[in-house]
């Protein structure tokens, strides 16, 4: 393998926009939130086409397969073509649960919500738990 074919995992995850910064991708690898074949991956591990990675980003879980190597960060439309998302549909919506719902607290002393504020709150909650299948 020559130098052009070698690509670090942290750089690849940053290039395909899984993480906002390369240092965040590096930290995720070091923390054990990026796995290949059930094993933690070091940030300096080499990416190969066909590898399947399991990523954990907070409550969100993703499974991606490498289709093409990406050495530079590109726009989102191109980045999506570099990998295949194998995440089951159940897991993609699993993070939208009661525990991760938006916090609907009102500041102390603001009084009761108006009708408009109440309707907005109800609409937000209905949209949060609604699935795309319905």
mmCIF file of N, CA and C in Angstrom:
data_model
loop_
_atom_site.group_PDB
_atom_site.id
_atom_site.type_symbol
_atom_site.label_atom_id
_atom_site.label_comp_id
_atom_site.label_asym_id
_atom_site.label_seq_id
_atom_site.Cartn_x
_atom_site.Cartn_y
_atom_site.Cartn_z
ATOM 1 N N UNK A 1 0.835 -1.175 0.000
ATOM 2 C CA UNK A 1 0.000 0.000 0.000
ATOM 3 C C UNK A 1 0.886 1.246 0.000
ATOM 4 N N UNK A 2 0.690 2.148 -0.955
ATOM 5 C CA UNK A 2 1.479 3.377 -0.938
ATOM 6 C C UNK A 2 0.820 4.414 -0.031
ATOM 7 N N UNK A 3 1.471 5.545 0.135
ATOM 8 C CA UNK A 3 0.990 6.553 1.073
ATOM 9 C C UNK A 3 -0.373 7.128 0.689
ATOM 10 N N UNK A 4 -0.692 7.175 -0.592
ATOM 11 C CA UNK A 4 -1.973 7.733 -1.020
ATOM 12 C C UNK A 4 -3.135 6.828 -0.628
ATOM 13 N N UNK A 5 -2.895 5.531 -0.516
ATOM 14 C CA UNK A 5 -3.959 4.599 -0.167
ATOM 15 C C UNK A 5 -4.175 4.495 1.331
ATOM 16 N N UNK A 6 -3.254 4.999 2.150
ATOM 17 C CA UNK A 6 -3.394 4.921 3.601
ATOM 18 C C UNK A 6 -4.236 6.097 4.096
ATOM 19 N N UNK A 7 -5.197 5.771 4.953
ATOM 20 C CA UNK A 7 -6.065 6.800 5.509
ATOM 21 C C UNK A 7 -6.408 6.416 6.937
ATOM 22 N N UNK A 8 -6.198 7.342 7.857
ATOM 23 C CA UNK A 8 -6.491 7.101 9.269
ATOM 24 C C UNK A 8 -7.995 7.115 9.517
ATOM 25 N N UNK A 9 -8.435 6.352 10.509
ATOM 26 C CA UNK A 9 -9.857 6.278 10.840
ATOM 27 C C UNK A 9 -10.387 7.643 11.255
ATOM 28 N N UNK A 10 -9.660 8.351 12.112
ATOM 29 C CA UNK A 10 -10.162 9.641 12.574
ATOM 30 C C UNK A 10 -10.321 10.638 11.424
ATOM 31 N N UNK A 11 -9.397 10.623 10.492
ATOM 32 C CA UNK A 11 -9.488 11.531 9.348
ATOM 33 C C UNK A 11 -10.654 11.136 8.442
ATOM 34 N N UNK A 12 -10.866 9.835 8.254
ATOM 35 C CA UNK A 12 -11.967 9.372 7.414
ATOM 36 C C UNK A 12 -13.315 9.767 8.027
ATOM 37 N N UNK A 13 -13.486 9.548 9.336
ATOM 38 C CA UNK A 13 -14.754 9.878 9.989
ATOM 39 C C UNK A 13 -15.027 11.381 9.941
ATOM 40 N N UNK A 14 -13.969 12.169 10.038
ATOM 41 C CA UNK A 14 -14.125 13.616 9.911
ATOM 42 C C UNK A 14 -14.481 13.984 8.467
ATOM 43 N N UNK A 15 -13.832 13.361 7.489
ATOM 44 C CA UNK A 15 -14.051 13.682 6.075
ATOM 45 C C UNK A 15 -15.466 13.335 5.622
ATOM 46 N N UNK A 16 -16.049 12.269 6.160
ATOM 47 C CA UNK A 16 -17.408 11.894 5.759
ATOM 48 C C UNK A 16 -18.461 12.530 6.657
ATOM 49 N N UNK A 17 -18.032 13.464 7.489
ATOM 50 C CA UNK A 17 -18.911 14.278 8.325
ATOM 51 C C UNK A 17 -19.645 13.511 9.422
ATOM 52 N N UNK A 18 -19.021 12.470 9.952
ATOM 53 C CA UNK A 18 -19.580 11.803 11.116
ATOM 54 C C UNK A 18 -19.305 12.618 12.381
ATOM 55 N N UNK A 19 -18.205 13.367 12.365
ATOM 56 C CA UNK A 19 -17.837 14.222 13.484
ATOM 57 C C UNK A 19 -17.535 15.612 12.959
ATOM 58 N N UNK A 20 -17.809 16.608 13.786
ATOM 59 C CA UNK A 20 -17.648 17.995 13.373
ATOM 60 C C UNK A 20 -16.175 18.380 13.187
ATOM 61 N N UNK A 21 -15.321 17.868 14.056
ATOM 62 C CA UNK A 21 -13.890 18.162 13.946
ATOM 63 C C UNK A 21 -13.102 16.865 13.974
ATOM 64 N N UNK A 22 -11.887 16.938 13.484
ATOM 65 C CA UNK A 22 -11.039 15.745 13.496
ATOM 66 C C UNK A 22 -10.652 15.384 14.928
ATOM 67 N N UNK A 23 -10.465 16.383 15.777
ATOM 68 C CA UNK A 23 -10.123 16.090 17.170
ATOM 69 C C UNK A 23 -11.277 15.389 17.892
ATOM 70 N N UNK A 24 -12.525 15.696 17.528
ATOM 71 C CA UNK A 24 -13.668 14.980 18.109
ATOM 72 C C UNK A 24 -13.669 13.519 17.656
ATOM 73 N N UNK A 25 -13.310 13.274 16.408
ATOM 74 C CA UNK A 25 -13.213 11.907 15.893
ATOM 75 C C UNK A 25 -12.095 11.152 16.607
ATOM 76 N N UNK A 26 -10.976 11.831 16.845
ATOM 77 C CA UNK A 26 -9.852 11.217 17.561
ATOM 78 C C UNK A 26 -10.248 10.852 18.980
ATOM 79 N N UNK A 27 -10.929 11.769 19.657
ATOM 80 C CA UNK A 27 -11.372 11.517 21.033
ATOM 81 C C UNK A 27 -12.370 10.360 21.088
ATOM 82 N N UNK A 28 -13.259 10.268 20.104
ATOM 83 C CA UNK A 28 -14.228 9.171 20.065
ATOM 84 C C UNK A 28 -13.510 7.830 19.920
ATOM 85 N N UNK A 29 -12.470 7.791 19.097
ATOM 86 C CA UNK A 29 -11.695 6.550 18.930
ATOM 87 C C UNK A 29 -10.989 6.188 20.238
ATOM 88 N N UNK A 30 -10.376 7.182 20.866
ATOM 89 C CA UNK A 30 -9.656 6.930 22.117
ATOM 90 C C UNK A 30 -10.594 6.495 23.238
ATOM 91 N N UNK A 31 -11.832 6.991 23.225
ATOM 92 C CA UNK A 31 -12.798 6.666 24.266
ATOM 93 C C UNK A 31 -13.504 5.336 24.018
ATOM 94 N N UNK A 32 -13.230 4.688 22.896
ATOM 95 C CA UNK A 32 -13.841 3.389 22.612
ATOM 96 C C UNK A 32 -15.223 3.484 22.004
ATOM 97 N N UNK A 33 -15.570 4.611 21.406
ATOM 98 C CA UNK A 33 -16.886 4.773 20.796
ATOM 99 C C UNK A 33 -16.884 4.451 19.306
ATOM 100 N N UNK A 34 -15.726 4.029 18.787
ATOM 101 C CA UNK A 34 -15.618 3.580 17.395
ATOM 102 C C UNK A 34 -15.072 2.156 17.429
ATOM 103 N N UNK A 35 -15.820 1.230 16.828
ATOM 104 C CA UNK A 35 -15.421 -0.184 16.883
ATOM 105 C C UNK A 35 -15.407 -0.792 15.497
ATOM 106 N N UNK A 36 -14.473 -1.714 15.303
ATOM 107 C CA UNK A 36 -14.374 -2.499 14.074
ATOM 108 C C UNK A 36 -14.343 -3.958 14.503
ATOM 109 N N UNK A 37 -15.297 -4.751 14.066
ATOM 110 C CA UNK A 37 -15.414 -6.164 14.453
ATOM 111 C C UNK A 37 -15.478 -6.331 15.966
ATOM 112 N N UNK A 38 -16.159 -5.424 16.650
ATOM 113 C CA UNK A 38 -16.319 -5.515 18.099
ATOM 114 C C UNK A 38 -15.114 -5.061 18.897
ATOM 115 N N UNK A 39 -14.053 -4.657 18.240
ATOM 116 C CA UNK A 39 -12.834 -4.212 18.913
ATOM 117 C C UNK A 39 -12.707 -2.691 18.800
ATOM 118 N N UNK A 40 -12.225 -2.078 19.874
ATOM 119 C CA UNK A 40 -11.971 -0.643 19.839
ATOM 120 C C UNK A 40 -10.911 -0.343 18.787
ATOM 121 N N UNK A 41 -11.035 0.803 18.156
ATOM 122 C CA UNK A 41 -10.133 1.192 17.087
ATOM 123 C C UNK A 41 -9.309 2.395 17.544
ATOM 124 N N UNK A 42 -8.007 2.348 17.289
ATOM 125 C CA UNK A 42 -7.155 3.502 17.565
ATOM 126 C C UNK A 42 -7.365 4.532 16.455
ATOM 127 N N UNK A 43 -7.150 5.818 16.753
ATOM 128 C CA UNK A 43 -7.338 6.838 15.721
ATOM 129 C C UNK A 43 -6.403 6.665 14.526
ATOM 130 N N UNK A 44 -5.268 6.032 14.742
ATOM 131 C CA UNK A 44 -4.291 5.878 13.662
ATOM 132 C C UNK A 44 -4.498 4.611 12.833
ATOM 133 N N UNK A 45 -5.532 3.832 13.130
ATOM 134 C CA UNK A 45 -5.797 2.612 12.368
ATOM 135 C C UNK A 45 -6.093 2.970 10.914
ATOM 136 N N UNK A 46 -5.711 2.083 10.012
ATOM 137 C CA UNK A 46 -5.880 2.322 8.582
ATOM 138 C C UNK A 46 -7.263 1.833 8.132
ATOM 139 N N UNK A 47 -7.946 2.673 7.359
ATOM 140 C CA UNK A 47 -9.277 2.351 6.839
ATOM 141 C C UNK A 47 -9.119 1.571 5.546
ATOM 142 N N UNK A 48 -9.940 0.531 5.388
ATOM 143 C CA UNK A 48 -9.958 -0.246 4.149
ATOM 144 C C UNK A 48 -11.380 -0.273 3.610
ATOM 145 N N UNK A 49 -11.514 -0.346 2.320
ATOM 146 C CA UNK A 49 -12.837 -0.426 1.706
ATOM 147 C C UNK A 49 -13.478 -1.743 2.119
ATOM 148 N N UNK A 50 -14.727 -1.681 2.548
ATOM 149 C CA UNK A 50 -15.450 -2.862 3.008
ATOM 150 C C UNK A 50 -15.496 -2.993 4.517
ATOM 151 N N UNK A 51 -14.705 -2.214 5.250
ATOM 152 C CA UNK A 51 -14.745 -2.252 6.717
ATOM 153 C C UNK A 51 -16.105 -1.769 7.210
ATOM 154 N N UNK A 52 -16.586 -2.382 8.287
ATOM 155 C CA UNK A 52 -17.852 -1.974 8.899
ATOM 156 C C UNK A 52 -17.547 -1.451 10.298
ATOM 157 N N UNK A 53 -17.862 -0.179 10.528
ATOM 158 C CA UNK A 53 -17.590 0.480 11.804
ATOM 159 C C UNK A 53 -18.886 0.723 12.559
ATOM 160 N N UNK A 54 -18.817 0.556 13.884
ATOM 161 C CA UNK A 54 -19.923 0.868 14.787
ATOM 162 C C UNK A 54 -19.550 2.136 15.538
ATOM 163 N N UNK A 55 -20.369 3.178 15.407
ATOM 164 C CA UNK A 55 -20.095 4.460 16.035
ATOM 165 C C UNK A 55 -21.131 4.757 17.101
ATOM 166 N N UNK A 56 -20.705 5.366 18.188
ATOM 167 C CA UNK A 56 -21.609 5.828 19.234
ATOM 168 C C UNK A 56 -21.374 7.319 19.428
ATOM 169 N N UNK A 57 -22.409 8.100 19.211
ATOM 170 C CA UNK A 57 -22.327 9.543 19.410
ATOM 171 C C UNK A 57 -23.450 9.932 20.357
ATOM 172 N N UNK A 58 -23.158 9.968 21.650
ATOM 173 C CA UNK A 58 -24.202 10.258 22.633
ATOM 174 C C UNK A 58 -25.242 9.153 22.594
ATOM 175 N N UNK A 59 -26.516 9.498 22.483
ATOM 176 C CA UNK A 59 -27.555 8.467 22.425
ATOM 177 C C UNK A 59 -27.679 7.817 21.048
ATOM 178 N N UNK A 60 -27.050 8.398 20.051
ATOM 179 C CA UNK A 60 -27.168 7.914 18.682
ATOM 180 C C UNK A 60 -26.146 6.813 18.392
ATOM 181 N N UNK A 61 -26.582 5.760 17.711
ATOM 182 C CA UNK A 61 -25.707 4.664 17.295
ATOM 183 C C UNK A 61 -25.770 4.554 15.784
ATOM 184 N N UNK A 62 -24.618 4.356 15.147
ATOM 185 C CA UNK A 62 -24.572 4.214 13.694
ATOM 186 C C UNK A 62 -23.688 3.037 13.319
ATOM 187 N N UNK A 63 -24.043 2.367 12.236
ATOM 188 C CA UNK A 63 -23.235 1.306 11.649
ATOM 189 C C UNK A 63 -22.995 1.723 10.200
ATOM 190 N N UNK A 64 -21.713 1.879 9.837
ATOM 191 C CA UNK A 64 -21.401 2.319 8.478
ATOM 192 C C UNK A 64 -20.410 1.358 7.830
ATOM 193 N N UNK A 65 -20.548 1.206 6.520
ATOM 194 C CA UNK A 65 -19.616 0.406 5.736
ATOM 195 C C UNK A 65 -18.868 1.349 4.790
ATOM 196 N N UNK A 66 -17.561 1.198 4.716
ATOM 197 C CA UNK A 66 -16.727 2.054 3.872
ATOM 198 C C UNK A 66 -16.891 1.613 2.418
ATOM 199 N N UNK A 67 -17.356 2.533 1.570
ATOM 200 C CA UNK A 67 -17.494 2.259 0.145
ATOM 201 C C UNK A 67 -16.350 2.863 -0.657
ATOM 202 N N UNK A 68 -15.883 4.019 -0.198
ATOM 203 C CA UNK A 68 -14.843 4.735 -0.924
ATOM 204 C C UNK A 68 -14.066 5.578 0.084
ATOM 205 N N UNK A 69 -12.772 5.713 -0.124
ATOM 206 C CA UNK A 69 -11.948 6.510 0.784
ATOM 207 C C UNK A 69 -12.107 7.990 0.453
ATOM 208 N N UNK A 70 -12.137 8.805 1.489
ATOM 209 C CA UNK A 70 -12.252 10.249 1.325
ATOM 210 C C UNK A 70 -11.138 10.906 2.128
ATOM 211 N N UNK A 71 -10.224 11.558 1.441
ATOM 212 C CA UNK A 71 -9.050 12.138 2.093
ATOM 213 C C UNK A 71 -9.297 13.556 2.579
ATOM 214 N N UNK A 72 -10.249 14.244 1.964
ATOM 215 C CA UNK A 72 -10.556 15.622 2.341
ATOM 216 C C UNK A 72 -12.030 15.750 2.694
ATOM 217 N N UNK A 73 -12.348 16.703 3.553
ATOM 218 C CA UNK A 73 -13.735 16.950 3.936
ATOM 219 C C UNK A 73 -14.445 17.618 2.756
ATOM 220 N N UNK A 74 -15.574 17.048 2.387
ATOM 221 C CA UNK A 74 -16.341 17.569 1.265
ATOM 222 C C UNK A 74 -17.734 17.935 1.744
ATOM 223 N N UNK A 75 -18.557 18.443 0.830
ATOM 224 C CA UNK A 75 -19.914 18.785 1.243
ATOM 225 C C UNK A 75 -20.714 17.517 1.529
ATOM 226 N N UNK A 76 -21.809 17.679 2.231
ATOM 227 C CA UNK A 76 -22.573 16.541 2.746
ATOM 228 C C UNK A 76 -23.105 15.629 1.640
ATOM 229 N N UNK A 77 -23.495 16.194 0.520
ATOM 230 C CA UNK A 77 -24.055 15.382 -0.567
ATOM 231 C C UNK A 77 -23.024 14.398 -1.113
ATOM 232 N N UNK A 78 -21.783 14.832 -1.211
ATOM 233 C CA UNK A 78 -20.716 13.952 -1.706
ATOM 234 C C UNK A 78 -20.269 12.993 -0.607
ATOM 235 N N UNK A 79 -20.219 13.466 0.624
ATOM 236 C CA UNK A 79 -19.760 12.639 1.739
ATOM 237 C C UNK A 79 -20.655 11.418 1.945
ATOM 238 N N UNK A 80 -21.941 11.552 1.707
ATOM 239 C CA UNK A 80 -22.882 10.440 1.888
ATOM 240 C C UNK A 80 -22.592 9.302 0.917
ATOM 241 N N UNK A 81 -22.004 9.595 -0.221
ATOM 242 C CA UNK A 81 -21.711 8.554 -1.214
ATOM 243 C C UNK A 81 -20.468 7.741 -0.854
ATOM 244 N N UNK A 82 -19.705 8.176 0.125
ATOM 245 C CA UNK A 82 -18.457 7.509 0.500
ATOM 246 C C UNK A 82 -18.675 6.337 1.461
ATOM 247 N N UNK A 83 -19.876 6.240 2.040
ATOM 248 C CA UNK A 83 -20.171 5.157 2.980
ATOM 249 C C UNK A 83 -21.616 4.699 2.813
ATOM 250 N N UNK A 84 -21.897 3.530 3.357
ATOM 251 C CA UNK A 84 -23.253 2.977 3.332
ATOM 252 C C UNK A 84 -23.731 2.867 4.768
ATOM 253 N N UNK A 85 -24.870 3.439 5.052
ATOM 254 C CA UNK A 85 -25.420 3.410 6.410
ATOM 255 C C UNK A 85 -26.185 2.107 6.602
ATOM 256 N N UNK A 86 -25.686 1.241 7.489
ATOM 257 C CA UNK A 86 -26.302 -0.061 7.749
ATOM 258 C C UNK A 86 -27.112 -0.075 9.041
ATOM 259 N N UNK A 87 -27.329 1.077 9.640
ATOM 260 C CA UNK A 87 -28.032 1.173 10.911
ATOM 261 C C UNK A 87 -29.479 0.724 10.737
ATOM 262 N N UNK A 88 -29.954 -0.216 11.582
ATOM 263 C CA UNK A 88 -31.361 -0.639 11.497
ATOM 264 C C UNK A 88 -32.300 0.536 11.797
ATOM 265 N N UNK A 89 -33.471 0.516 11.179
ATOM 266 C CA UNK A 89 -34.433 1.610 11.349
ATOM 267 C C UNK A 89 -34.831 1.763 12.814
ATOM 268 N N UNK A 90 -34.944 0.649 13.536
ATOM 269 C CA UNK A 90 -35.352 0.717 14.945
ATOM 270 C C UNK A 90 -34.339 1.514 15.767
ATOM 271 N N UNK A 91 -33.062 1.355 15.451
ATOM 272 C CA UNK A 91 -32.031 2.051 16.214
ATOM 273 C C UNK A 91 -31.938 3.520 15.857
ATOM 274 N N UNK A 92 -32.262 3.886 14.636
ATOM 275 C CA UNK A 92 -32.168 5.287 14.264
ATOM 276 C C UNK A 92 -33.187 6.123 15.011
ATOM 277 N N UNK A 93 -34.323 5.535 15.321
ATOM 278 C CA UNK A 93 -35.351 6.271 16.040
ATOM 279 C C UNK A 93 -35.327 5.992 17.535
ATOM 280 N N UNK A 94 -34.470 5.088 17.964
ATOM 281 C CA UNK A 94 -34.446 4.717 19.374
ATOM 282 C C UNK A 94 -33.978 5.859 20.255
ATOM 283 N N UNK A 95 -33.129 6.724 19.728
ATOM 284 C CA UNK A 95 -32.626 7.800 20.564
ATOM 285 C C UNK A 95 -33.678 8.869 20.823
ATOM 286 N N UNK A 96 -34.767 8.858 20.061
ATOM 287 C CA UNK A 96 -35.864 9.791 20.319
ATOM 288 C C UNK A 96 -36.801 9.167 21.336
ATOM 289 N N UNK A 97 -36.422 9.214 22.568
ATOM 290 C CA UNK A 97 -37.261 8.670 23.613
ATOM 291 C C UNK A 97 -37.577 9.758 24.613
ATOM 292 N N UNK A 98 -38.282 9.396 25.626
ATOM 293 C CA UNK A 98 -38.668 10.349 26.666
ATOM 294 C C UNK A 98 -37.432 10.929 27.336
ATOM 295 N N UNK A 99 -36.386 10.127 27.465
ATOM 296 C CA UNK A 99 -35.204 10.585 28.176
ATOM 297 C C UNK A 99 -34.426 11.640 27.408
ATOM 298 N N UNK A 100 -34.580 11.689 26.097
ATOM 299 C CA UNK A 100 -33.839 12.652 25.294
ATOM 300 C C UNK A 100 -34.757 13.689 24.662
ATOM 301 N N UNK A 101 -35.973 13.790 25.163
ATOM 302 C CA UNK A 101 -36.908 14.789 24.665
ATOM 303 C C UNK A 101 -36.423 16.181 25.072
ATOM 304 N N UNK A 102 -36.812 17.189 24.337
ATOM 305 C CA UNK A 102 -36.392 18.533 24.707
ATOM 306 C C UNK A 102 -36.923 18.907 26.091
ATOM 307 N N UNK A 103 -36.119 19.619 26.849
ATOM 308 C CA UNK A 103 -36.520 20.033 28.189
ATOM 309 C C UNK A 103 -37.530 21.170 28.067
ATOM 310 N N UNK A 104 -38.687 20.959 28.617
ATOM 311 C CA UNK A 104 -39.752 21.944 28.519
ATOM 312 C C UNK A 104 -39.980 22.590 29.883
ATOM 313 N N UNK A 105 -39.000 23.301 30.334
ATOM 314 C CA UNK A 105 -39.118 23.990 31.616
ATOM 315 C C UNK A 105 -39.390 25.458 31.373
ATOM 316 N N UNK A 106 -40.128 26.006 32.264
ATOM 317 C CA UNK A 106 -40.373 27.449 32.212
ATOM 318 C C UNK A 106 -39.610 28.092 33.357
ATOM 319 N N UNK A 107 -39.132 29.280 33.087
ATOM 320 C CA UNK A 107 -38.419 30.002 34.129
ATOM 321 C C UNK A 107 -39.352 30.323 35.285
ATOM 322 N N UNK A 108 -38.788 30.299 36.470
ATOM 323 C CA UNK A 108 -39.572 30.572 37.670
ATOM 324 C C UNK A 108 -40.080 32.017 37.632
ATOM 325 N N UNK A 109 -41.360 32.162 37.915
ATOM 326 C CA UNK A 109 -41.945 33.494 37.969
ATOM 327 C C UNK A 109 -42.518 33.983 36.653
ATOM 328 N N UNK A 110 -42.478 33.179 35.596
ATOM 329 C CA UNK A 110 -43.018 33.624 34.304
ATOM 330 C C UNK A 110 -44.512 33.402 34.201
ATOM 331 N N UNK A 111 -45.082 32.691 35.138
ATOM 332 C CA UNK A 111 -46.523 32.475 35.128
ATOM 333 C C UNK A 111 -46.928 31.325 34.238
ATOM 334 N N UNK A 112 -48.237 31.205 34.068
ATOM 335 C CA UNK A 112 -48.761 30.126 33.246
ATOM 336 C C UNK A 112 -48.529 30.432 31.775
ATOM 337 N N UNK A 113 -48.398 29.369 30.947
ATOM 338 C CA UNK A 113 -48.210 29.610 29.513
ATOM 339 C C UNK A 113 -49.487 30.144 28.874
ATOM 340 N N UNK A 114 -49.315 30.945 27.841
ATOM 341 C CA UNK A 114 -50.472 31.422 27.087
ATOM 342 C C UNK A 114 -50.977 30.286 26.204
ATOM 343 N N UNK A 115 -52.139 30.497 25.594
ATOM 344 C CA UNK A 115 -52.682 29.464 24.708
ATOM 345 C C UNK A 115 -51.726 29.187 23.551
ATOM 346 N N UNK A 116 -51.145 30.232 22.991
ATOM 347 C CA UNK A 116 -50.223 30.059 21.871
ATOM 348 C C UNK A 116 -48.987 29.282 22.309
ATOM 349 N N UNK A 117 -48.426 29.602 23.471
ATOM 350 C CA UNK A 117 -47.258 28.874 23.971
ATOM 351 C C UNK A 117 -47.599 27.410 24.219
ATOM 352 N N UNK A 118 -48.776 27.154 24.738
ATOM 353 C CA UNK A 118 -49.201 25.779 24.999
ATOM 354 C C UNK A 118 -49.351 24.988 23.693
ATOM 355 N N UNK A 119 -49.960 25.623 22.671
ATOM 356 C CA UNK A 119 -50.107 24.960 21.368
ATOM 357 C C UNK A 119 -48.738 24.669 20.760
ATOM 358 N N UNK A 120 -47.803 25.616 20.861
ATOM 359 C CA UNK A 120 -46.453 25.405 20.342
ATOM 360 C C UNK A 120 -45.762 24.248 21.051
ATOM 361 N N UNK A 121 -45.937 24.170 22.361
ATOM 362 C CA UNK A 121 -45.335 23.083 23.141
ATOM 363 C C UNK A 121 -45.926 21.742 22.744
ATOM 364 N N UNK A 122 -47.246 21.676 22.599
ATOM 365 C CA UNK A 122 -47.896 20.434 22.192
ATOM 366 C C UNK A 122 -47.453 20.005 20.793
ATOM 367 N N UNK A 123 -47.337 20.962 19.887
ATOM 368 C CA UNK A 123 -46.896 20.653 18.522
ATOM 369 C C UNK A 123 -45.462 20.124 18.518
ATOM 370 N N UNK A 124 -44.610 20.712 19.337
ATOM 371 C CA UNK A 124 -43.226 20.258 19.438
ATOM 372 C C UNK A 124 -43.167 18.814 19.925
ATOM 373 N N UNK A 125 -43.929 18.505 20.961
ATOM 374 C CA UNK A 125 -43.931 17.141 21.497
ATOM 375 C C UNK A 125 -44.515 16.147 20.504
ATOM 376 N N UNK A 126 -45.576 16.524 19.806
ATOM 377 C CA UNK A 126 -46.185 15.623 18.823
ATOM 378 C C UNK A 126 -45.198 15.324 17.697
ATOM 379 N N UNK A 127 -44.489 16.342 17.232
ATOM 380 C CA UNK A 127 -43.520 16.139 16.148
ATOM 381 C C UNK A 127 -42.312 15.350 16.624
ATOM 382 N N UNK A 128 -41.954 15.472 17.870
ATOM 383 C CA UNK A 128 -40.762 14.789 18.398
ATOM 384 C C UNK A 128 -40.956 13.275 18.396
ATOM 385 N N UNK A 129 -42.132 12.818 18.824
ATOM 386 C CA UNK A 129 -42.378 11.391 18.951
ATOM 387 C C UNK A 129 -43.018 10.778 17.726
ATOM 388 N N UNK A 130 -43.327 11.579 16.732
ATOM 389 C CA UNK A 130 -43.936 11.068 15.509
ATOM 390 C C UNK A 130 -42.891 10.335 14.680
ATOM 391 N N UNK A 131 -43.264 9.231 14.069
ATOM 392 C CA UNK A 131 -42.327 8.497 13.218
ATOM 393 C C UNK A 131 -42.617 8.833 11.760
ATOM 394 N N UNK A 132 -41.639 8.588 10.906
ATOM 395 C CA UNK A 132 -41.800 8.893 9.480
ATOM 396 C C UNK A 132 -42.703 7.890 8.794
ATOM 397 N N UNK A 133 -42.915 6.734 9.394
ATOM 398 C CA UNK A 133 -43.728 5.682 8.788
ATOM 399 C C UNK A 133 -45.217 6.026 8.834
ATOM 400 N N UNK A 134 -45.593 6.840 9.781
ATOM 401 C CA UNK A 134 -47.019 7.132 9.966
ATOM 402 C C UNK A 134 -47.560 8.067 8.938
#
